[in-house]
Coordinates of C-alpha atoms and ligand atoms in Angstrom, one line a residue:
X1 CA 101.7 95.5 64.8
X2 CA 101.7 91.6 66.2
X3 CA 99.6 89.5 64.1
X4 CA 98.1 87.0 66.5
X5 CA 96.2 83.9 65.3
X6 CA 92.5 83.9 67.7
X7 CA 92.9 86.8 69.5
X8 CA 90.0 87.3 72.4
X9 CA 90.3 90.2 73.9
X10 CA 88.7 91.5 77.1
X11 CA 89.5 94.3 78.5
X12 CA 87.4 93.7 82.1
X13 CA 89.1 90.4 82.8
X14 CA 92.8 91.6 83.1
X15 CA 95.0 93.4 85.7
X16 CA 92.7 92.2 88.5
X17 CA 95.2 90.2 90.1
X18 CA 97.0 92.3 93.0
X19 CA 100.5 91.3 93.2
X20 CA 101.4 94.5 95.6
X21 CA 99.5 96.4 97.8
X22 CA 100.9 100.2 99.9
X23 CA 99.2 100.2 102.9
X24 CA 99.2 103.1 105.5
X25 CA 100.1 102.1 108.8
X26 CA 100.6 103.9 112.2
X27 CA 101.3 102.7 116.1
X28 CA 99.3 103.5 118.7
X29 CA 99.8 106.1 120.8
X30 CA 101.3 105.7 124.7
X31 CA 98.8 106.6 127.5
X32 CA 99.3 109.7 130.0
X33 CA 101.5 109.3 132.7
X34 CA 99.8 110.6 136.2
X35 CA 101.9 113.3 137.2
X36 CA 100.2 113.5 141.0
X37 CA 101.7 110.1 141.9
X38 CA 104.2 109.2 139.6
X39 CA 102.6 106.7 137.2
X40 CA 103.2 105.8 133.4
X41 CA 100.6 105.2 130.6
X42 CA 101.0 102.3 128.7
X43 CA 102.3 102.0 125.5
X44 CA 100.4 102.2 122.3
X45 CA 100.5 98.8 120.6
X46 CA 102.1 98.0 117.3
X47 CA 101.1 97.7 113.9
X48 CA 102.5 93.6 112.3
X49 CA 102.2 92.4 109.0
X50 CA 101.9 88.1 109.4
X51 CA 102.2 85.3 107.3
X52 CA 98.9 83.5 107.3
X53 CA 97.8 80.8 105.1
X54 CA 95.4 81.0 102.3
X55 CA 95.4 84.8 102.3
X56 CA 96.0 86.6 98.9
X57 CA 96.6 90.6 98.9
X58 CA 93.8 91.2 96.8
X59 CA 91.3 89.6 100.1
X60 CA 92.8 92.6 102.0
X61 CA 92.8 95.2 99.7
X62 CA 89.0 94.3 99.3
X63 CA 88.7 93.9 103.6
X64 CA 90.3 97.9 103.8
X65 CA 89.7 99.6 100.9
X66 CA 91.2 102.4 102.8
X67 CA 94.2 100.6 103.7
X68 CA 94.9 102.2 106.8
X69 CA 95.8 100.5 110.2
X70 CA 96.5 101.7 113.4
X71 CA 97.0 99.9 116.6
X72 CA 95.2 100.9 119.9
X73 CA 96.4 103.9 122.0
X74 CA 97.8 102.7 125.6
X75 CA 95.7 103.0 128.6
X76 CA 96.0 106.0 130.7
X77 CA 97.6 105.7 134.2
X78 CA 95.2 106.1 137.2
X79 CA 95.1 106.1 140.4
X80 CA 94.0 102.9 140.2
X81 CA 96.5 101.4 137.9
X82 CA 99.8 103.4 138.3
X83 CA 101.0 101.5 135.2
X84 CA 98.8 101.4 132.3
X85 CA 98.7 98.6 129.7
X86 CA 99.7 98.6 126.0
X87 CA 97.6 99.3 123.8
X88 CA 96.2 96.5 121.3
X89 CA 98.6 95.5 118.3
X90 CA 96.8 95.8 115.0
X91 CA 97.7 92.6 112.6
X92 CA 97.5 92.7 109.1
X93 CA 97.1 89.1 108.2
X94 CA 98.9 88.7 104.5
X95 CA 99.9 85.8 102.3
X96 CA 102.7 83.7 102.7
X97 CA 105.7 84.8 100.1
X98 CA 105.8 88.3 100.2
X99 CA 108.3 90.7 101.2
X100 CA 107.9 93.7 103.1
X101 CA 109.5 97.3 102.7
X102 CA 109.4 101.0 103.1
X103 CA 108.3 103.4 100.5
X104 CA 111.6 103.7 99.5
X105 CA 112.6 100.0 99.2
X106 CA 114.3 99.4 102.9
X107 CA 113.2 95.6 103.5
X108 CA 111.3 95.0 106.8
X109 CA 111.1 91.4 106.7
X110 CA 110.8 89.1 103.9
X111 CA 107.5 86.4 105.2
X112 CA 108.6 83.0 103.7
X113 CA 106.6 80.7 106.3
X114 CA 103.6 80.8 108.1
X115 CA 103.4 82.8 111.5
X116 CA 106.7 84.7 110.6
X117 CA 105.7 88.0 111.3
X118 CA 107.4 91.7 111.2
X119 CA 107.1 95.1 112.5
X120 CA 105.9 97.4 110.9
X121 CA 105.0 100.2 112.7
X122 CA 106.2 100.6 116.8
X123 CA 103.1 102.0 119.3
X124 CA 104.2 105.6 121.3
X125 CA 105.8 105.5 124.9
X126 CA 103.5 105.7 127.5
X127 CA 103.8 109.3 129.4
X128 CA 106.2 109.4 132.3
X129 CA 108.0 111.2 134.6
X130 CA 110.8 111.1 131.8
X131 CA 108.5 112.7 129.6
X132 CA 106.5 114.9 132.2
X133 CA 104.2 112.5 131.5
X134 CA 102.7 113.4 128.1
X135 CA 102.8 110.7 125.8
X136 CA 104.4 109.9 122.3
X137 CA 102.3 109.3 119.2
X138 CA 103.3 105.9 117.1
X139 CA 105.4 106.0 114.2
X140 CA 103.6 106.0 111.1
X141 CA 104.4 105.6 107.7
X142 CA 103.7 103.7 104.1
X143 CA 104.3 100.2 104.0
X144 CA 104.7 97.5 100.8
X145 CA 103.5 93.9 100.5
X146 CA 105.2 92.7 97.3
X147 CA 104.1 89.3 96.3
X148 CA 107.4 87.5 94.9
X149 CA 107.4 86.1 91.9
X150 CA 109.4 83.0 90.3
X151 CA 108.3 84.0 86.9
X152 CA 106.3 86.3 84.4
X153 CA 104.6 82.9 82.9
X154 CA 103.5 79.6 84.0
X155 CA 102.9 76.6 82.1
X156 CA 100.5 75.2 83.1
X157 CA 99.3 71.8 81.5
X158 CA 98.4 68.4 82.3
X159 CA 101.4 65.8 82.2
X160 CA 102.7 65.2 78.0
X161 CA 100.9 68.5 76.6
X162 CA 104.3 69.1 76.1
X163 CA 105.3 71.6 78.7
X164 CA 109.1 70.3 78.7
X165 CA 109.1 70.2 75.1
X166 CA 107.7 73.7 74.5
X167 CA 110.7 75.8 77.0
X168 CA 113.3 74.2 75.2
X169 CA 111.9 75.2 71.6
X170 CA 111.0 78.6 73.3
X171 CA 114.4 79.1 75.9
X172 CA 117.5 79.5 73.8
X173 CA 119.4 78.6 77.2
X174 CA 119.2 75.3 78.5
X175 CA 116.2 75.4 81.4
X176 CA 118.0 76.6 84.6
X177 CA 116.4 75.2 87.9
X178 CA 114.9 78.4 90.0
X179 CA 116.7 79.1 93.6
X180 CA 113.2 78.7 94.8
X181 CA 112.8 78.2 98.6
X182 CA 108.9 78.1 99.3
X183 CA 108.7 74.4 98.5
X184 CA 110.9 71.5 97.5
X185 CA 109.5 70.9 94.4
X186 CA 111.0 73.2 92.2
X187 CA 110.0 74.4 88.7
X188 CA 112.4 75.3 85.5
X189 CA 112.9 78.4 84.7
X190 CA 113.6 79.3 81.3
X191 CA 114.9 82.4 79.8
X192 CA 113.4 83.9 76.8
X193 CA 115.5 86.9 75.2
X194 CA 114.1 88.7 72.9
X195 CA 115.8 91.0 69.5
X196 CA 115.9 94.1 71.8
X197 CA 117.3 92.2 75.0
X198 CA 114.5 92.3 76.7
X199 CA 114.4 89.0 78.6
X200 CA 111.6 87.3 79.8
X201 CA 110.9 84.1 81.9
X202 CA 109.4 81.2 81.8
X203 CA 108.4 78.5 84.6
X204 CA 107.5 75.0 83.9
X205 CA 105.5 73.5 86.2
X206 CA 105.2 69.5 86.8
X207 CA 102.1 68.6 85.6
X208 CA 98.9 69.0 86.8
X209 CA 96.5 66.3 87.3
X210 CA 92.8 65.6 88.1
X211 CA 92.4 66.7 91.7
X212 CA 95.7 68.7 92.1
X213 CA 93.1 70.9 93.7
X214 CA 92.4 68.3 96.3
X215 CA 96.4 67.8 96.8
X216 CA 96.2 64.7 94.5
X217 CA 99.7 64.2 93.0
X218 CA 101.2 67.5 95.0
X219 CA 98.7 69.7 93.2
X220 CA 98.5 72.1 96.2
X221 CA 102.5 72.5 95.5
X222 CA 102.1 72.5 92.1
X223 CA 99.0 75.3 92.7
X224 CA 101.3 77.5 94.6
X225 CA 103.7 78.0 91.9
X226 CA 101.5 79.4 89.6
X227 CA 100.5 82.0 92.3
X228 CA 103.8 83.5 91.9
X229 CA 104.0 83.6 88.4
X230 CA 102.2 87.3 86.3
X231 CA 100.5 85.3 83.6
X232 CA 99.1 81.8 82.7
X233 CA 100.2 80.0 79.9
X234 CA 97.9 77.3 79.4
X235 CA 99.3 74.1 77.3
X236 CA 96.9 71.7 75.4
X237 CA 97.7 68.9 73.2
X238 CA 95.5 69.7 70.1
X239 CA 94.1 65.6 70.1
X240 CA 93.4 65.7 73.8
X241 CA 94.6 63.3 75.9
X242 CA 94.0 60.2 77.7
X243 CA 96.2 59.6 81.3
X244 CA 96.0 56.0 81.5
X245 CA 93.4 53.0 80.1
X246 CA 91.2 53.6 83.5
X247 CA 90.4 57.7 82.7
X248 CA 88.4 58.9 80.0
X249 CA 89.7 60.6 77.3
X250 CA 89.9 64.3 77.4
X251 CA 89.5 66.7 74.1
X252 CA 91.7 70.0 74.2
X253 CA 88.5 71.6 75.3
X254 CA 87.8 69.6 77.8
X255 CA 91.6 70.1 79.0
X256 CA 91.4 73.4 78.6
X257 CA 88.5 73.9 81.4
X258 CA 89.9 71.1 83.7
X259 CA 92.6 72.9 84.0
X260 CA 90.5 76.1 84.8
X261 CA 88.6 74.5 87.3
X262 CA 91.5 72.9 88.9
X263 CA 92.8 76.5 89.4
X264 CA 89.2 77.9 90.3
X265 CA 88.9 74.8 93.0
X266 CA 92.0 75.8 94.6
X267 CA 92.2 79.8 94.5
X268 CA 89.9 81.2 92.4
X269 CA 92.3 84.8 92.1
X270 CA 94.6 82.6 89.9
X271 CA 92.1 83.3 87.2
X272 CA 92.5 86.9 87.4
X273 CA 96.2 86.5 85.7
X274 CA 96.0 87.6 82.1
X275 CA 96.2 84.0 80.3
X276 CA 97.6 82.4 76.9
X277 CA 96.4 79.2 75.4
X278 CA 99.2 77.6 73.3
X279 CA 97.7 74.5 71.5
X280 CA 100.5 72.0 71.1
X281 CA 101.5 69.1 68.7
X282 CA 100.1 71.0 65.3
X283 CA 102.2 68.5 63.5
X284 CA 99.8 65.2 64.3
X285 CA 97.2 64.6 61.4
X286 CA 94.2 66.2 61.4
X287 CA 95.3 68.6 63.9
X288 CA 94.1 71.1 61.8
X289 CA 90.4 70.4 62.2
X290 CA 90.8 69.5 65.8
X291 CA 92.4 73.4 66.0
X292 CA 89.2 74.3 64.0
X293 CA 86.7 72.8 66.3
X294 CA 88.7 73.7 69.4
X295 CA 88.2 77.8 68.4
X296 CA 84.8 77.2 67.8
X297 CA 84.3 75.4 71.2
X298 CA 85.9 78.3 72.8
X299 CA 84.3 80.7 71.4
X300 CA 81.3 79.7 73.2
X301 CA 81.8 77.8 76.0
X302 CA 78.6 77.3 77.8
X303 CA 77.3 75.8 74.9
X304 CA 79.2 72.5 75.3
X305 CA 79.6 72.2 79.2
X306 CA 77.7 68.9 78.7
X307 CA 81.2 67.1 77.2
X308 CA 82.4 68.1 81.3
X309 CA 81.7 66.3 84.2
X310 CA 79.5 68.1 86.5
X311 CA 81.2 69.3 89.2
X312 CA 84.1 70.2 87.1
X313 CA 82.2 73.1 85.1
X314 CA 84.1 76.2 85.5
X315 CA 81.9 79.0 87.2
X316 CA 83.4 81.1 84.7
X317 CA 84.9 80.3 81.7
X318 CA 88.5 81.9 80.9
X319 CA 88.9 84.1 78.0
X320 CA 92.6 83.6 76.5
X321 CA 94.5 86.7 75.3
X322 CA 95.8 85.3 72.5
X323 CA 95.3 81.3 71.0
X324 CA 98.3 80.1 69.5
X325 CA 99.2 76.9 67.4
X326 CA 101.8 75.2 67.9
X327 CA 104.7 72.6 67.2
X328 CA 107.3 72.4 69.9
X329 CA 108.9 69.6 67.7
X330 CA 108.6 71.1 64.8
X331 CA 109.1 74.7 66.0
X332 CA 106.2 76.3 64.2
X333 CA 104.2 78.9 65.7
X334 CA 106.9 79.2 67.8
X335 CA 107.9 82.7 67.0
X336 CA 104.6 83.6 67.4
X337 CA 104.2 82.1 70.4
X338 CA 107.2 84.7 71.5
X339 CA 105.4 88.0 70.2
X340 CA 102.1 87.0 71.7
X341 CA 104.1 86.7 75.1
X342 CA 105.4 89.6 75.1
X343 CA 102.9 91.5 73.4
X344 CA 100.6 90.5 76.5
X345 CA 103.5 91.2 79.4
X346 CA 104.3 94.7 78.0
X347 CA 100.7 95.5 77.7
X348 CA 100.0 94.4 81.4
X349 CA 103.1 96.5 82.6
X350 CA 101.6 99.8 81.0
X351 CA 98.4 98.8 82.8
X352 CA 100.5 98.3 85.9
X353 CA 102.1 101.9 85.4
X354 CA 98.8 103.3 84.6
X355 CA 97.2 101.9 87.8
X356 CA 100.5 103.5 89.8
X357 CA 99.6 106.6 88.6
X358 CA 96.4 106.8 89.7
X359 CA 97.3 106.2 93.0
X360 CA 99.7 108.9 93.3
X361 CA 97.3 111.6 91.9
X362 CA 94.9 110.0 94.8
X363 CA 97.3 110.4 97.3
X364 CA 98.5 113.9 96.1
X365 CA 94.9 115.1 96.2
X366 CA 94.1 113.6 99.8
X367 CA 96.6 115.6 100.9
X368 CA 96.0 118.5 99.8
X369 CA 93.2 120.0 102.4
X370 CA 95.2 119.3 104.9
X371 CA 97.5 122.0 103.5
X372 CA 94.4 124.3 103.4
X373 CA 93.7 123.9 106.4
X374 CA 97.0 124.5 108.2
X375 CA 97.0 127.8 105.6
X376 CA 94.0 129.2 107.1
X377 CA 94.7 128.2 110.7
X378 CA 97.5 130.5 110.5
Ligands
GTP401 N1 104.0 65.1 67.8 C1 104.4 65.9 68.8 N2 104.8 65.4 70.0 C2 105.2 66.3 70.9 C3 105.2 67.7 70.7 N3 105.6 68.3 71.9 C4 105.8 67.3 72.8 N4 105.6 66.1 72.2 C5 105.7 64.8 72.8 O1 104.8 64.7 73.9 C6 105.4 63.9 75.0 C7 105.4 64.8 76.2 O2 106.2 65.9 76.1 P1 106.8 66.7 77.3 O3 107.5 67.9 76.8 O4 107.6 65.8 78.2 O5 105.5 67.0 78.1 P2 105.2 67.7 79.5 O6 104.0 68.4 79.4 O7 106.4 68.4 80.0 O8 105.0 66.4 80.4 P3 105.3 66.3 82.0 O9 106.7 66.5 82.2 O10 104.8 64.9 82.3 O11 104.4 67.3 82.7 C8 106.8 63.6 74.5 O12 106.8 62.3 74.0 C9 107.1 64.6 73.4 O13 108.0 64.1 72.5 C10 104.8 68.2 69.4 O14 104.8 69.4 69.2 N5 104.4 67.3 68.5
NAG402 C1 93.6 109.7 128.5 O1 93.9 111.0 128.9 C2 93.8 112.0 127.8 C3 94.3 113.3 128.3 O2 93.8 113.6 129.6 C4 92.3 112.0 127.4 O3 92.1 112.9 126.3 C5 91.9 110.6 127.0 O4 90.5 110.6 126.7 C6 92.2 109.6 128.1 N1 91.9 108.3 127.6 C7 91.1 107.4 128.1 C8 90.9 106.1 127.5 O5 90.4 107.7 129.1

């Protein structure tokens, strides 16, 4: 067992955040053809996945809990109109980032930018005389969305928490920059390999300011990273912190649910990532007591929202995994630090399994009466 220092645990708060989504989708079908005089039905429309801004998978997942879409079926010739129109496309809006691919990993499009959009599923042909004029049904079939991700943790701190300090006393290997094409500030990635190779990663984030929510100091690109990251690894400097002469100064507390807010402000899924709190700089005097008073703080958090500013009161307050102490000049609680990482990434990925499961039982079960039903039909 992992002996970690502060552990909160619960159990409700994690594995919300939807980083993939299997959606079901079919084309519409074509129209009739008119066999009297030749015409052609239109064709059904098409399903597309698009790119859209400030859309996250769980918002569609909770949109169509069914997760089914189907474009229109084409309109039928008639006498009136020998050639009848498509039928209407059906668009899944989805976020920007994700790639898109068959059940059995063929990639349909990978949707970098906003507006890109792919096919996903093609409407029927319209009937015609080709096809004695009976129509084709769309194709239809299971779809991904996978969210792509830069890393399994973020850092995320305001600036001199020690964010830098901590992945070099964490990352054996010297922080690589990420191959990272969303924006063109890019965050370091560092490598964390662990005694049974596992390896793990690591991004550090510039840091985040008061406002980054309201795009002060690129917070909206700074934001964007941490979407892509599993969990949030928040960093605090145990004395607090004071940005310049003209801000107040800020306790670990109060940094601890600026930071929140600053995340709630600006997508409030963010805090549905499982989330660390690594308290930093344990090797200043009297960090001890500060550590002390920070736990208790934490512990119950409503209790000392008067030390915020108003509009800066998280609507909900986070509760961290695991709270861990630490030096990244000094290295202790490093090691720690390490087991409490992973400790929360394995556990998430048996969740993750867990959750897969269940869907396939779901899916095995749906399918089932339609087997009973062809039986007796026969
Ligand atoms: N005493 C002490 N100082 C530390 C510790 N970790 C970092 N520092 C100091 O804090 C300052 C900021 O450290 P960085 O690692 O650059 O902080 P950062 O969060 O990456 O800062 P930004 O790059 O501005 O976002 C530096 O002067 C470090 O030497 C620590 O554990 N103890
Ligand atoms: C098109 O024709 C088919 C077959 O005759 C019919 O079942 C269907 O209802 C028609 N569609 C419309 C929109 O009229």
């Amino acid at each position: 067992m992992l002996k970690c220092f502060g552990l909160f645990l619960v159990r409700l708060c994690y594995g919300k955040f939807v980083d993939n989504l299997r959606l079901f989708v079919r084309g519409g079908s074509g129209g009739m053809g008119l066999p009297r005089l030749g015409g052609r039905g239109g064709d059904g429309g098409d399903v597309w996945v698009v790119a859209t801004k400030d859309m996250t998978l769980k918002k569609i997942k909770d949109k169509y809990p069914e997760k089914r879409f189907t474009a229109e079926t084409g309109v039928n010739s008639s006498v009136r109109a020998l050639k009848g129109e498509k039928g209407k496309n059906a668009e899944i809006f989805a976020p920007v980032g994700i790639t898109v691919t068959t059940d059995d990993g063929r990639v349909l499009g990978e949707l970098n930018t906003e507006g890109v959009r792919v096919r996903v599923a093609k409407g029927g042909a319209g009937g015609s005389f080709h096809s004695r004029f009976e129509p084709t049904k769309g194709w239809s079939r299971h779809i991904r969305l996978d969210l792509k991700l830069i890393a399994d943790m973020g850092l995320v701190g305001f600036p001199n928490a020690g964010k830098s300090s901590l992945l070099t006393a964490i990352s054996n290997a010297k922080p690589e920059i990420a191959n990272y094409a969303f924006t063109t500030l890019r965050p370091e990635i560092g490598k964390v390999m662990y005694s049974d190779h596992k390896q793990i990663s690591i991004a550090d984030l510039p840091g985040l300011i008061e406002g980054a929510h309201m795009n002060k100091g690129m917070g909206h690109k700074f934001l964007k990273h941490v979407e892509r990251t599993k969990q949030l690894l928040f960093v605090v400097d145990v004395c607090g912190f004071q940005l310049a002469t003209s801000t107040p100064f800020r306790s670990a507390f109060v940094a601890v649910q600026l930071l929140t807010k600053e995340l709630e402000l600006y997508k409030k899924e963010l805090l549905l990532k499982p989330a660390l709190l690594v308290v930093n700089k344990m090797d200043l005097p009297e960090a001890d007591d500060k550590l002390e008073e920070l736990k208790e703080q934490l512990q119950n958090p409503g209790d000392f929202s008067a030390l915020l500013p108003d509009d800066m009161i998280p609507n909900r307050y986070l509760t961290f995994k695991h709270v861990v102490p630490v030096s990244a000049n000094t290295g202790f609680g490093v090691d720690l630090l390490k087991s409490c990482i992973r400790e929360s990434l394995d556990e998430e990925a048996v969740m993750a399994t867990k959750e897969d499961h269940k869907v396939r039982l779901k899916t095995l079960r749906l399918s089932l009466p339609v087997t009973e039903t062809q039986t007796m039909s026969v």
